[in-house]
mmCIF file of C-alpha atoms in Angstrom:
data_model
loop_
_atom_site.group_PDB
_atom_site.id
_atom_site.type_symbol
_atom_site.label_atom_id
_atom_site.label_comp_id
_atom_site.label_asym_id
_atom_site.label_seq_id
_atom_site.Cartn_x
_atom_site.Cartn_y
_atom_site.Cartn_z
ATOM 1 C CA GLY H 1 95.480 97.028 96.134
ATOM 2 C CA TYR H 2 96.085 93.548 94.883
ATOM 3 C CA ALA H 3 97.838 90.758 96.795
ATOM 4 C CA THR H 4 99.368 89.236 93.647
ATOM 5 C CA PHE H 5 100.214 90.302 90.106
ATOM 6 C CA GLU H 6 101.416 88.744 86.853
ATOM 7 C CA VAL H 7 103.831 90.074 84.266
ATOM 8 C CA LYS H 8 103.158 88.362 80.942
ATOM 9 C CA PRO H 9 105.049 90.103 78.110
ATOM 10 C CA SER H 10 104.875 88.903 74.524
ATOM 11 C CA THR H 11 108.165 87.478 73.297
ATOM 12 C CA MET H 12 107.134 88.347 69.755
ATOM 13 C CA CYS H 13 108.379 91.923 70.153
ATOM 14 C CA PHE H 14 110.732 93.470 67.651
ATOM 15 C CA GLY H 15 113.689 95.241 69.177
ATOM 16 C CA GLU H 16 113.424 96.279 72.802
ATOM 17 C CA ILE H 17 110.683 97.473 75.134
ATOM 18 C CA SER H 18 110.749 98.643 78.731
ATOM 19 C CA GLY H 19 108.467 100.389 81.151
ATOM 20 C CA THR H 20 107.463 100.983 84.727
ATOM 21 C CA VAL H 21 104.027 100.297 86.169
ATOM 22 C CA PRO H 22 103.363 102.364 89.290
ATOM 23 C CA THR H 23 101.122 100.863 91.959
ATOM 24 C CA GLN H 24 100.054 102.304 95.287
ATOM 25 C CA ASN H 25 102.491 99.915 97.012
ATOM 26 C CA GLY H 26 105.531 100.371 94.739
ATOM 27 C CA ASN H 27 106.769 100.219 91.158
ATOM 28 C CA ILE H 28 107.197 97.261 88.801
ATOM 29 C CA PHE H 29 109.855 97.671 86.080
ATOM 30 C CA VAL H 30 109.972 95.383 83.018
ATOM 31 C CA SER H 31 112.543 95.272 80.222
ATOM 32 C CA LEU H 32 112.402 92.862 77.277
ATOM 33 C CA ASN H 33 114.662 92.381 74.281
ATOM 34 C CA ARG H 34 115.495 89.476 71.984
ATOM 35 C CA GLU H 35 117.966 88.025 74.478
ATOM 36 C CA LYS H 36 116.368 88.403 77.921
ATOM 37 C CA CYS H 37 113.520 89.644 80.080
ATOM 38 C CA GLU H 38 114.260 91.537 83.296
ATOM 39 C CA VAL H 39 111.792 92.429 86.042
ATOM 40 C CA VAL H 40 112.368 94.438 89.222
ATOM 41 C CA SER H 41 109.520 94.853 91.689
ATOM 42 C CA GLU H 42 109.238 96.928 94.836
ATOM 43 C CA ILE H 43 106.338 94.736 96.009
ATOM 44 C CA ASP H 44 105.775 91.057 96.871
ATOM 45 C CA GLY H 45 103.437 88.644 95.131
ATOM 46 C CA GLY H 46 104.648 88.804 91.535
ATOM 47 C CA THR H 47 104.880 86.087 88.906
ATOM 48 C CA LEU H 48 106.574 86.407 85.508
ATOM 49 C CA ILE H 49 105.025 84.220 82.813
ATOM 50 C CA LEU H 50 107.138 83.675 79.679
ATOM 51 C CA ASP H 51 106.305 81.094 77.029
ATOM 52 C CA GLY H 52 104.099 79.191 79.487
ATOM 53 C CA LYS H 53 106.743 79.006 82.239
ATOM 54 C CA LYS H 54 106.229 80.731 85.600
ATOM 55 C CA TYR H 55 108.940 82.500 87.623
ATOM 56 C CA THR H 56 108.529 84.062 91.065
ATOM 57 C CA ILE H 57 109.545 87.736 91.081
ATOM 58 C CA PRO H 58 111.558 88.420 94.248
ATOM 59 C CA LYS H 59 110.835 91.761 95.911
ATOM 60 C CA GLY H 60 113.714 94.221 95.507
ATOM 61 C CA GLU H 61 115.850 91.910 93.344
ATOM 62 C CA LYS H 62 116.307 91.748 89.588
ATOM 63 C CA LEU H 63 114.847 88.661 87.955
ATOM 64 C CA THR H 64 116.550 87.892 84.627
ATOM 65 C CA VAL H 65 115.306 85.184 82.270
ATOM 66 C CA GLU H 66 117.316 84.409 79.135
ATOM 67 C CA LEU H 67 115.223 83.880 76.011
#
């Protein structure tokens, strides 16, 4: 497995998108709409990158970034 990962969704989406990425160490859930981006990760080492800004994704907690 990997020690780190990045979530880098495009903010140019129309409407809403969401999905779960399974890894061998746990799942990573991402939801994006015109108002916010939410990420929940079951594993450590994640970084959310939105519009050039970086946010640490805390394991087991929801990270919400307003757009």
